[in-house]
Coordinates of C-alpha atoms in Angstrom, one line a residue:
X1 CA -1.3 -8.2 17.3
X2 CA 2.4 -8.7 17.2
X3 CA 4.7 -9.4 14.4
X4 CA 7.9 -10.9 14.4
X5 CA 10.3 -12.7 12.1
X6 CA 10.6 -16.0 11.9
X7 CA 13.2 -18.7 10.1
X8 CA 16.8 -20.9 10.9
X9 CA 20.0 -20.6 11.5
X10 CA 22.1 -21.1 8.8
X11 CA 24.4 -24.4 9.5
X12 CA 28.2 -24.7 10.0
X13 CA 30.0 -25.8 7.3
X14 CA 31.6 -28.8 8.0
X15 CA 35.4 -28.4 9.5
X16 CA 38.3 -29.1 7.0
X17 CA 42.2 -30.5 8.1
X18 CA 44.5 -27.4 8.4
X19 CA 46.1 -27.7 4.8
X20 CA 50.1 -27.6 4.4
X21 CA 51.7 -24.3 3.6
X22 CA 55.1 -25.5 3.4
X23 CA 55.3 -28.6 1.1
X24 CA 56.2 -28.4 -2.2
X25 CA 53.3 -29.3 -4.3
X26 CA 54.2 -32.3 -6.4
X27 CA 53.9 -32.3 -10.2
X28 CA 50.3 -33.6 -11.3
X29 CA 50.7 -36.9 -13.0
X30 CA 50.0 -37.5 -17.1
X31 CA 46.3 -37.5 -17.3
X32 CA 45.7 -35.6 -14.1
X33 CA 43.8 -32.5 -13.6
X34 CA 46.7 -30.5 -12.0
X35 CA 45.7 -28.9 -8.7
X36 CA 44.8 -25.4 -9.4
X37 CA 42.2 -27.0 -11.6
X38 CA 40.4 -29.0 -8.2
X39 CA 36.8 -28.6 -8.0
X40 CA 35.3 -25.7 -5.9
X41 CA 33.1 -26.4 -2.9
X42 CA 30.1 -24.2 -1.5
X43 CA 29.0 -24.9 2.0
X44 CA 25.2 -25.0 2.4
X45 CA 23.2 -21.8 2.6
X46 CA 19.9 -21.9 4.8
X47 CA 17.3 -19.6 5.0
X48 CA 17.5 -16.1 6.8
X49 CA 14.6 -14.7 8.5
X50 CA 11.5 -14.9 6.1
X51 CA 8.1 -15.7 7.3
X52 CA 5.9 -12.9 9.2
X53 CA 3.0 -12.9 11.1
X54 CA 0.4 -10.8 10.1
X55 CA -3.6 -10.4 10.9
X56 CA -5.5 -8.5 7.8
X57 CA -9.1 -7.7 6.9
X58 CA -10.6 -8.9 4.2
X59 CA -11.9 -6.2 1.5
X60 CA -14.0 -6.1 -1.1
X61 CA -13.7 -4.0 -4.2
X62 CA -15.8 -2.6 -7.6
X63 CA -14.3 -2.3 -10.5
X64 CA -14.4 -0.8 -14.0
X65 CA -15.9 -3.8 -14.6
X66 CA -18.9 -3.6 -11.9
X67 CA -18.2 -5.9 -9.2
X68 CA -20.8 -4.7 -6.9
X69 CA -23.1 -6.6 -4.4
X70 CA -27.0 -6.4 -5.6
X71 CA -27.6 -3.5 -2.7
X72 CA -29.2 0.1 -2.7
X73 CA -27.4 2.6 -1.0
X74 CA -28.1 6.2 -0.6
X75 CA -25.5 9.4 -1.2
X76 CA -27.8 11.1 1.1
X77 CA -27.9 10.9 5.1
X78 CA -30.2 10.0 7.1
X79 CA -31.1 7.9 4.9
X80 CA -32.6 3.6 5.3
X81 CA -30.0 2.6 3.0
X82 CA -27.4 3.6 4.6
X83 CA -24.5 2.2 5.2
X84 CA -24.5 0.2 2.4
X85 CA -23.6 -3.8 2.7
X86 CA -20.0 -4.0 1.4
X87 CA -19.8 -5.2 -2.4
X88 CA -18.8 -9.1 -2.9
X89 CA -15.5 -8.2 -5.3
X90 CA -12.1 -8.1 -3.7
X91 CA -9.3 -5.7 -3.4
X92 CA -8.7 -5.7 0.1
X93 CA -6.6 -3.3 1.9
X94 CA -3.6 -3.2 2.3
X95 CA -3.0 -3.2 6.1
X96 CA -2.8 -6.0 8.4
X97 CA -6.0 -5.0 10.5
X98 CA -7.5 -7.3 12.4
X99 CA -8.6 -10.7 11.6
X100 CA -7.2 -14.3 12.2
X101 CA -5.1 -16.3 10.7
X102 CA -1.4 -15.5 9.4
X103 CA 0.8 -14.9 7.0
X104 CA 4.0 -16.7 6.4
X105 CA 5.6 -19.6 8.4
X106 CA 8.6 -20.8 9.6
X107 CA 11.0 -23.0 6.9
X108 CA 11.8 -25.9 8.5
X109 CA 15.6 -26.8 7.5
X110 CA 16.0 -30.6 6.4
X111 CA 17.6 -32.7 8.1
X112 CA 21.2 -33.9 7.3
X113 CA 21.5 -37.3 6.0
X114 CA 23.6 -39.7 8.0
X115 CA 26.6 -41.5 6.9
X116 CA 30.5 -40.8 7.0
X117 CA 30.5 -41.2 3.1
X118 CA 28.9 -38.3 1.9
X119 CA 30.8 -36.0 5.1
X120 CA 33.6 -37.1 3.7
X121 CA 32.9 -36.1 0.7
X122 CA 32.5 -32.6 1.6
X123 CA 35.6 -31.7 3.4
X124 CA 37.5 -33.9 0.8
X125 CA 36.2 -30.6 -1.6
X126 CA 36.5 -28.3 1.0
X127 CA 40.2 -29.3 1.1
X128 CA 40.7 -29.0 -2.9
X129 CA 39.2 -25.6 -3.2
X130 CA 40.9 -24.6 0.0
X131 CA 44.1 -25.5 -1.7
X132 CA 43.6 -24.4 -5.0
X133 CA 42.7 -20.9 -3.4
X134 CA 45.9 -21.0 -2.0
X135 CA 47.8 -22.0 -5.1
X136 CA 45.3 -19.3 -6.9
X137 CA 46.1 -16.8 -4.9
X138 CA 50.3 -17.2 -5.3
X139 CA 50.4 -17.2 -8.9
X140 CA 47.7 -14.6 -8.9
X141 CA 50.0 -12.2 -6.9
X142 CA 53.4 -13.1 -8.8
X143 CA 51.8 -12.0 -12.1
X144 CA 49.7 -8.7 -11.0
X145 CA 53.1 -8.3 -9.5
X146 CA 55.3 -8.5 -12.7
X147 CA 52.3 -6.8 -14.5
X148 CA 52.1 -4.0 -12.7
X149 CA 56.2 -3.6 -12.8
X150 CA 56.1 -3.8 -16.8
X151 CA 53.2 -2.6 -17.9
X152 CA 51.2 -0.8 -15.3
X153 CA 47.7 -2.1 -13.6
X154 CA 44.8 -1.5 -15.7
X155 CA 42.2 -1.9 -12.6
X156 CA 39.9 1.4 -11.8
X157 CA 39.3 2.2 -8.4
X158 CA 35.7 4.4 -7.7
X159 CA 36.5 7.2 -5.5
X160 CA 34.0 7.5 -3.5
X161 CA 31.7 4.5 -2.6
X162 CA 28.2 3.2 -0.2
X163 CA 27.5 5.9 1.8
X164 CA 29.5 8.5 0.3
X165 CA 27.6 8.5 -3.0
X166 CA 25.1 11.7 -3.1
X167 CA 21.7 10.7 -4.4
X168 CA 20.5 13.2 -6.5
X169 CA 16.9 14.4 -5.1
X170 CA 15.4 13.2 -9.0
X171 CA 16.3 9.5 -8.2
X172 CA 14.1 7.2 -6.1
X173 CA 17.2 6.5 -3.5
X174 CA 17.0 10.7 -3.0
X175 CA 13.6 11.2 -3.3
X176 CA 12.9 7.9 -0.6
X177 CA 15.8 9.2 1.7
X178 CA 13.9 13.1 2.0
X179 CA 10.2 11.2 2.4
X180 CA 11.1 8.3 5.1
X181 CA 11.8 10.6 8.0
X182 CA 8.5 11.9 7.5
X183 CA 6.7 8.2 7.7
X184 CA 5.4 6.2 10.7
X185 CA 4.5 2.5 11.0
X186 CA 1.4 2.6 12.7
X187 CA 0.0 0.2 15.2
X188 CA -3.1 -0.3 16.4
X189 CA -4.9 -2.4 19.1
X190 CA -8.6 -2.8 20.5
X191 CA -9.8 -3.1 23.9
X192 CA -10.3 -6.9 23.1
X193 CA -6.2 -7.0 21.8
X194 CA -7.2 -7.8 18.2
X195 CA -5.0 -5.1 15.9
X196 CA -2.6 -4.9 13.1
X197 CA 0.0 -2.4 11.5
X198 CA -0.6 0.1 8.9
X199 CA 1.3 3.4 7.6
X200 CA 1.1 7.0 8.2
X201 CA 2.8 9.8 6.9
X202 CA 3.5 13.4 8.4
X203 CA 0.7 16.2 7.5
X204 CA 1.6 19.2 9.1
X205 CA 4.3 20.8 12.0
X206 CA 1.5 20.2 14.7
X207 CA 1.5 16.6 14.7
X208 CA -1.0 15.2 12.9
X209 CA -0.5 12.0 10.8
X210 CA -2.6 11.1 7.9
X211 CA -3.4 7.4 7.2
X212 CA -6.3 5.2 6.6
X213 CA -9.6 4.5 8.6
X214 CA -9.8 1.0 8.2
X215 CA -5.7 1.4 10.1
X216 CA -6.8 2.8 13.1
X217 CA -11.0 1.8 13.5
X218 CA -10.0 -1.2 15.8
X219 CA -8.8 1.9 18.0
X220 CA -10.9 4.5 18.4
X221 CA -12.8 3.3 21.0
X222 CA -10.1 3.4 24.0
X223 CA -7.8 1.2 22.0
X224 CA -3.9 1.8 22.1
X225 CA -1.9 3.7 18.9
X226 CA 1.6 4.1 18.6
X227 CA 2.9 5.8 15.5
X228 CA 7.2 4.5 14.7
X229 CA 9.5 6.4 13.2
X230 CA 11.6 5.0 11.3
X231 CA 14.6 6.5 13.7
X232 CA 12.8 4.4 16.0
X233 CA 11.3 6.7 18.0
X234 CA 7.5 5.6 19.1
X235 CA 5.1 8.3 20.1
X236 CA 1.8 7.7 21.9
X237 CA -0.8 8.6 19.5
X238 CA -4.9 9.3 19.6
X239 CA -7.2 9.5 16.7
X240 CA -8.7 13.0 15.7
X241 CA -11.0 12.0 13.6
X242 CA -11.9 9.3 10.8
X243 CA -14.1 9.1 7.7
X244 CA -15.2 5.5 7.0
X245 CA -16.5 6.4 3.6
X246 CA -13.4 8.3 2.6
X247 CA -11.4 5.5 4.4
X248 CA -9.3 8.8 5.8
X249 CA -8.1 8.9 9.5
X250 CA -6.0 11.7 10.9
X251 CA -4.5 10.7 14.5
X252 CA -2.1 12.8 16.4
X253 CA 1.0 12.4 18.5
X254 CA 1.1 12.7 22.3
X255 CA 4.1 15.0 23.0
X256 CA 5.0 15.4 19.2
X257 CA 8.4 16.5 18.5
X258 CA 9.4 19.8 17.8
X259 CA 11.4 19.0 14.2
X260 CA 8.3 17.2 12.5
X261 CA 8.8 17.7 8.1
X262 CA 5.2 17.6 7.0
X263 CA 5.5 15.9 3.2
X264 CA 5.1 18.2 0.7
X265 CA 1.1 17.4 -0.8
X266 CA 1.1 17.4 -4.9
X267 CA -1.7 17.5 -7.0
X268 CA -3.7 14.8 -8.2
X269 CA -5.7 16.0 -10.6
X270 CA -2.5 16.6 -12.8
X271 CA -0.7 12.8 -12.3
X272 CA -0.8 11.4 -16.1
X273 CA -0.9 8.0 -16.3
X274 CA 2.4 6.3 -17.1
X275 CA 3.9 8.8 -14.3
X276 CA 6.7 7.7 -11.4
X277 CA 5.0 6.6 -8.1
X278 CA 7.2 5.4 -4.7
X279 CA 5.2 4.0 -2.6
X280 CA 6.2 3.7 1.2
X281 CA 4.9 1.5 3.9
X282 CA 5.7 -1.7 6.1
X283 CA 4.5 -4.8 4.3
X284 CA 3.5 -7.3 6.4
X285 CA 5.0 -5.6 8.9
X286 CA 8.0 -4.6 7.2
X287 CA 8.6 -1.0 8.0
X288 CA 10.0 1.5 6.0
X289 CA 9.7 -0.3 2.7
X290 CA 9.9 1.4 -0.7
X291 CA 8.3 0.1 -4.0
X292 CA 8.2 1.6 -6.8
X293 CA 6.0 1.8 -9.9
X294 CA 3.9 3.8 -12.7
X295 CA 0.5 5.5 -12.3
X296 CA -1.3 2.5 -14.2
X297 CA -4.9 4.2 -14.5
X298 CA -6.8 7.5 -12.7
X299 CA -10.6 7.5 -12.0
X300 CA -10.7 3.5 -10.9
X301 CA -14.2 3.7 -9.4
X302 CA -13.1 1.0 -6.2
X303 CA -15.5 -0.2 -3.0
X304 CA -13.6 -1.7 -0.1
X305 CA -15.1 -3.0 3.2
X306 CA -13.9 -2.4 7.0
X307 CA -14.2 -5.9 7.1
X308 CA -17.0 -6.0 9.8
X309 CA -19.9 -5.6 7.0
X310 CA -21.2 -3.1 7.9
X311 CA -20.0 -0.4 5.9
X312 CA -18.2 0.7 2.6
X313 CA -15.4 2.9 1.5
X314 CA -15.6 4.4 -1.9
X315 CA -13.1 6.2 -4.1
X316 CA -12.3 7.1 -7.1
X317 CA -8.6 6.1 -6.9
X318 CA -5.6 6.1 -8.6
X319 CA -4.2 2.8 -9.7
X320 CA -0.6 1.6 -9.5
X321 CA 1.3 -1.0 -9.9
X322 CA 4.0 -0.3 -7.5
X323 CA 4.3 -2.9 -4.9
X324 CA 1.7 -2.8 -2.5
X325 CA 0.9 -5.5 0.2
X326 CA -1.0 -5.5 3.4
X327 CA 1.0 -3.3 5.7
X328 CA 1.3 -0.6 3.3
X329 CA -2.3 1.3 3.9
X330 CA -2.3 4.3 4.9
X331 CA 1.3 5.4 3.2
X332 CA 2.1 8.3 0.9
X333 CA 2.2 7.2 -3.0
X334 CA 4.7 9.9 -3.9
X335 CA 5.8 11.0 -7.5
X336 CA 8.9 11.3 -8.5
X337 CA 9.9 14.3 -7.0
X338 CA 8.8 13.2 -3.7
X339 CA 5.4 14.8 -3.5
X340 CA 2.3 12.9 -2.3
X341 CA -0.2 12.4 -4.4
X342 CA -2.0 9.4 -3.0
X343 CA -3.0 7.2 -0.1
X344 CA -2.2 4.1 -0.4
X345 CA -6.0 2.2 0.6
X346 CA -6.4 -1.5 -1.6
X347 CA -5.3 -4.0 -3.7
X348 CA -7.0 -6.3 -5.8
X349 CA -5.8 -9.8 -5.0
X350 CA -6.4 -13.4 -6.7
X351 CA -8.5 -14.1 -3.3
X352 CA -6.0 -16.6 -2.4
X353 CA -2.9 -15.4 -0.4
X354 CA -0.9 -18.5 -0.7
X355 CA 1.2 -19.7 2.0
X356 CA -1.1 -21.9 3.8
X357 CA -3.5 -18.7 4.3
X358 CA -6.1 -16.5 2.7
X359 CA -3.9 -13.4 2.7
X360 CA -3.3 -12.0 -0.1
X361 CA -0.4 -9.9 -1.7
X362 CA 0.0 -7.4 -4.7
X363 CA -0.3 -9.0 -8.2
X364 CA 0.4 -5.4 -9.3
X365 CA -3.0 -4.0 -9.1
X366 CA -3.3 -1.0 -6.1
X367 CA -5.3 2.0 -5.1
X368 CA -4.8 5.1 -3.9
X369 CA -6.5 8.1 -2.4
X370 CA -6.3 11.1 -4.4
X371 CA -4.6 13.7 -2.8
X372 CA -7.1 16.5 -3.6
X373 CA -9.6 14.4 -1.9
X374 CA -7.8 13.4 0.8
X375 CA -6.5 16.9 1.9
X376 CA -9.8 18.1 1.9
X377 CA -11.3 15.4 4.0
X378 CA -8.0 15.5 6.5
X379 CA -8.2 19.4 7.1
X380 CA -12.0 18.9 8.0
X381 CA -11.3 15.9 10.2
X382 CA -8.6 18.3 12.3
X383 CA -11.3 21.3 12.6
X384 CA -14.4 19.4 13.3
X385 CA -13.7 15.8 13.8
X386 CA -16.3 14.4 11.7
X387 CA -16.4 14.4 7.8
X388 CA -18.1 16.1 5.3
X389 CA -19.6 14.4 2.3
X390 CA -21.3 16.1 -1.0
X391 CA -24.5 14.3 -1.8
X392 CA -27.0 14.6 -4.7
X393 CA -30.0 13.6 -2.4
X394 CA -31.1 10.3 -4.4
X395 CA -30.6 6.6 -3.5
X396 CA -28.8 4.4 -6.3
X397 CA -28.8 0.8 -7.0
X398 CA -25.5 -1.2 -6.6
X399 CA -26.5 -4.0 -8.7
X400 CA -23.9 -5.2 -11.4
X401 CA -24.3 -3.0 -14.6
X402 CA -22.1 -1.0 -17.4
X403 CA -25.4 1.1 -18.6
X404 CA -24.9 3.9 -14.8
X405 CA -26.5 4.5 -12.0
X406 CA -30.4 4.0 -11.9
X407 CA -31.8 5.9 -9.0
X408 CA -33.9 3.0 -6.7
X409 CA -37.4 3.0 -6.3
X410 CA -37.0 1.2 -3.2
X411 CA -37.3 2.6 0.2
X412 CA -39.4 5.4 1.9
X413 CA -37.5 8.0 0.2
X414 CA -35.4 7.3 -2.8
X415 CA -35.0 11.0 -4.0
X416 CA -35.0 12.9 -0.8
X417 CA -37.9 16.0 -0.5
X418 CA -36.1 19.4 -1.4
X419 CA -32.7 17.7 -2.1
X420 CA -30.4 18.5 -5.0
X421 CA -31.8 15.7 -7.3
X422 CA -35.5 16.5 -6.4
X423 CA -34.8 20.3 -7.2
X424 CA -33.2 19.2 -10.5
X425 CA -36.0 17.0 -11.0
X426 CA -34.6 13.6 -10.6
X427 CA -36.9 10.8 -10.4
X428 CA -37.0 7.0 -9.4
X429 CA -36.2 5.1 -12.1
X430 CA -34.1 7.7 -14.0
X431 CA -30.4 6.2 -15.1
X432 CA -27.1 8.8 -14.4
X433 CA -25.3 8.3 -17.2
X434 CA -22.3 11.0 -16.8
X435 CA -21.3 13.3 -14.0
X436 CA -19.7 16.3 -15.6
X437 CA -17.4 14.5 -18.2
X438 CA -17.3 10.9 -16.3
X439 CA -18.6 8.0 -17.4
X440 CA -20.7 6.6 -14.8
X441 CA -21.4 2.9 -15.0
X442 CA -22.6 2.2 -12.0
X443 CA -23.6 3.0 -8.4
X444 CA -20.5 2.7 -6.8
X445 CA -18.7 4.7 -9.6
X446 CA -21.3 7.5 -8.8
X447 CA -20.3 7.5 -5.2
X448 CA -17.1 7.6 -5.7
X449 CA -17.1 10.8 -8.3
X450 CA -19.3 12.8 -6.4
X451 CA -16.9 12.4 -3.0
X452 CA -14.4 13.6 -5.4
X453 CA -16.4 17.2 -4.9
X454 CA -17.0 19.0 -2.0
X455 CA -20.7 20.1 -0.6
X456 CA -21.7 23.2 -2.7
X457 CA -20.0 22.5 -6.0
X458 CA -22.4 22.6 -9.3
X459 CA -21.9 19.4 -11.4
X460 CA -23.8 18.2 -14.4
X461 CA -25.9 15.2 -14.5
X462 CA -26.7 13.4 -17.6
X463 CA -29.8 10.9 -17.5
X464 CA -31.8 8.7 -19.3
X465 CA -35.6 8.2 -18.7
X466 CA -37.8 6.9 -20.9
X467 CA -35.6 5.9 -23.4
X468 CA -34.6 9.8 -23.8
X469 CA -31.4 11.5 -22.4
X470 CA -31.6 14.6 -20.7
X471 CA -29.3 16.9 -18.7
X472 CA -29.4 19.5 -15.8
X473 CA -26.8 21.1 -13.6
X474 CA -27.4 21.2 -9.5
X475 CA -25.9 21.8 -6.7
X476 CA -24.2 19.3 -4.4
X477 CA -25.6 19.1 -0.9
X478 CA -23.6 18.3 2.1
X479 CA -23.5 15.4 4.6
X480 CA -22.4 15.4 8.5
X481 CA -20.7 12.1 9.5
X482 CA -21.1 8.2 8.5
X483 CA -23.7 7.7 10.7

């Protein structure tokens, strides 16, 4: 899929008689505005280029407040349940995969209205203002001229201006000048042509890029990637290895540069909330955008589909409110000092994008990969190319609920022999309550804080069962793949 921008010309202002520089102007008669006073006229402004084309997926998204579809899915694998169907809520990422319909259209300019009155009109003001801004001008020179002579000018002039300010690296013009360098617009295309844009930012000296799954899963079966600088330069790119759970992809460039800048990674587990986020991406296919914002919440338990639904994403994300719009997924969420702390994956929308489509934009509610989870998943992607994920063993309901996560009775094997919940002595039935300190809610919310781990951690699982709660500590198995 293409993008491109569309919108009109602006039109000529209509042409005005060469005014008289030599004649005296005449004295303005007794009730007469004199001429300096004549009215101003503005020649009509169209549109510059607006409207873009863009193809998204649609996403789907669990909140604090439980917005999940009435499913079972399973933290184990192999498992029946899994993959889950995708929950019914929406934020949807923010990429423009593949899909139909578009975003934007062209603004048609009106029409002018015929008729030599209201032509006439307009140059007659034209005309005035033309001569009034050369009467303006006169007088205006004669008296800086005398003022500067008797009492000197007053005017301050900036010595240095535009480009030759110096950003300091604390302000978001610094910090967004060292991070864009190290950004690519991502595009990619499947074998049946269908494919959208998304974001990726530079992970290490070797040439890997970071960005999401749902970017580049239209192109990992012998599709075509191209990663854009924003320079310009366009490499060739494959994918390493992706995590449809994580929503992580890591791709790398054919013939990668020598004088790559990997971003500098920052930790997520210390971002407070009310904290500085940039956000960098191309928008509706807007490359090399910057937004900024706050770190509005941490721990948003969010589900997001691929779209095809088949499968769901889970994290446990940090919200923002910094601009993010399809386009954007896959880009860094920086603090303020530039480091990454986030992968920009969702949005929650109004589920109406406006425009004559169904594509939404940012109403100031996004998501982002934590860092710390991210990293991990990305360095096991490079070594391997499939991802790990820490599992208790048990299948969960999704089903809308604020009391947790009741493990299902439903299915062959809902607490899987010689796991870590049937070791800790997890049954059916049994509601998780709290993971280590976390509230848990719901399914989803479950999922999402126990991907936070990694295989081997010991957590602590508070559950209710018969009315009674109860607590034990295992340890988190481990999970090859999405498959």
């Amino acid at each position: 899929m293409s993008t491109e921008n569309e919108g009109t010309a602006v039109p000529p202002a209509p042409s005005a008689p060469p005014v008289p520089v030599d004649a005296p102007a005449a004295p303005a008669p007794q009730g007469q505005p004199p001429q300096g006073q004549a009215p101003q006229g503005h020649a009509p402004q169209g549109p510059g280029p607006y409207g873009q084309d863009a193809q998204g997926q649609s996403a789907h998204g669990q909140g604090a407040s439980g917005d999940a579809a009435h499913h079972g899915v399973s933290s184990s694998a192999p498992d029946p349940s899994w993959p889950p169907p995708p929950p019914p809520a929406s934020p949807s990422y923010g990429d423009g995969g593949s899909g139909s319909g578009g975003w934007g259209s062209s603004y048609q300019q009106p029409a002018p209205k015929s008729g030599r009155g209201r032509g006439g009109l307009v140059a007659a003001i034209l005309v005035a203002a033309l001569a009034a801004g050369g009467l303006g001008g006169g007088l205006g020179y004669t008296l800086a001229k005398n003022n500067d002579e008797n009492t000197g000018s007053t005017t301050v002039s900036a010595s240095t201006s535009g480009g030759d300010v110096k950003r300091d690296p604390g302000t978001v013009a610094g910090t967004a000048a060292k991070a864009l360098p190290s950004t690519v617009t991502i595009e990619a295309e499947s074998n049946s042509g269908e494919g959208g844009t998304g974001t990726g930012f530079v992970f290490d000296k070797q040439g890997h890029i970071v960005t999401n799954n749902h970017v580049v899963a239209g192109a990992v079966d012998g599709g075509k990637l191209t990663a854009t600088f924003p320079s310009g330069k366009k490499y060739d790119a494959e994918v390493v290895g992706h995590a449809q759970g994580y929503d992580v992809a890591v791709i790398k460039l054919k013939n990668a540069p020598g004088d790559l800048k990997p971003l500098t990674l920052g930790d997520s587990d210390k971002v407070a909330v009310g904290d500085a986020t940039i956000a960098i991406g191309a928008p509706f296919g807007l490359s090399d955008t910057v937004t900024t914002g706050i770190i509005s919440a941490k721990n948003r338990p969010v589900a997001s589909s691929d779209g095809t639904g088949s499968q769901a994403s889970y994290m446990s994300a940090l919200q923002t409110d910094a601009s993010i719009n399809p386009g954007n997924s896959g880009g860094p969420l920086l603090d303020a000092q530039g480091n990454v702390i986030g992968i920009n994956s969702a949005i929650q929308s109004t589920g109406n994008g406006g425009f004559g489509t169904g594509q939404s934009g940012s109403i100031g509610l996004g998501f982002a990969i934590p860092i710390n989870q991210a990293e991990y998943v990305a360095q096991e992607l490079i070594k391997t190319g499939k991802p790990v994920y820490a599992k208790i063993g048990a299948s969960v309901s999704l089903d809308d609920s604020s009391d947790g996560a009741q493990i299902t009775d439903q299915g062959a094997t809902p607490v899987e022999p010689g796991g870590p919940a049937a070791k800790a002595g997890l049954k059916p039935g049994d509601v998780i309550t709290k993971l280590d300190d976390r509230v848990i809610d719901s399914g989803p919310t479950l999922i999402g804080e126990i991907w936070t781990h990694k295989p081997g951690d010991k957590v602590t699982i508070t559950y209710e069962r018969g009315g009674k709660e109860h607590t034990v500590e295992l340890t988190l198995g481990s999970r090859v793949g999405d498959n």
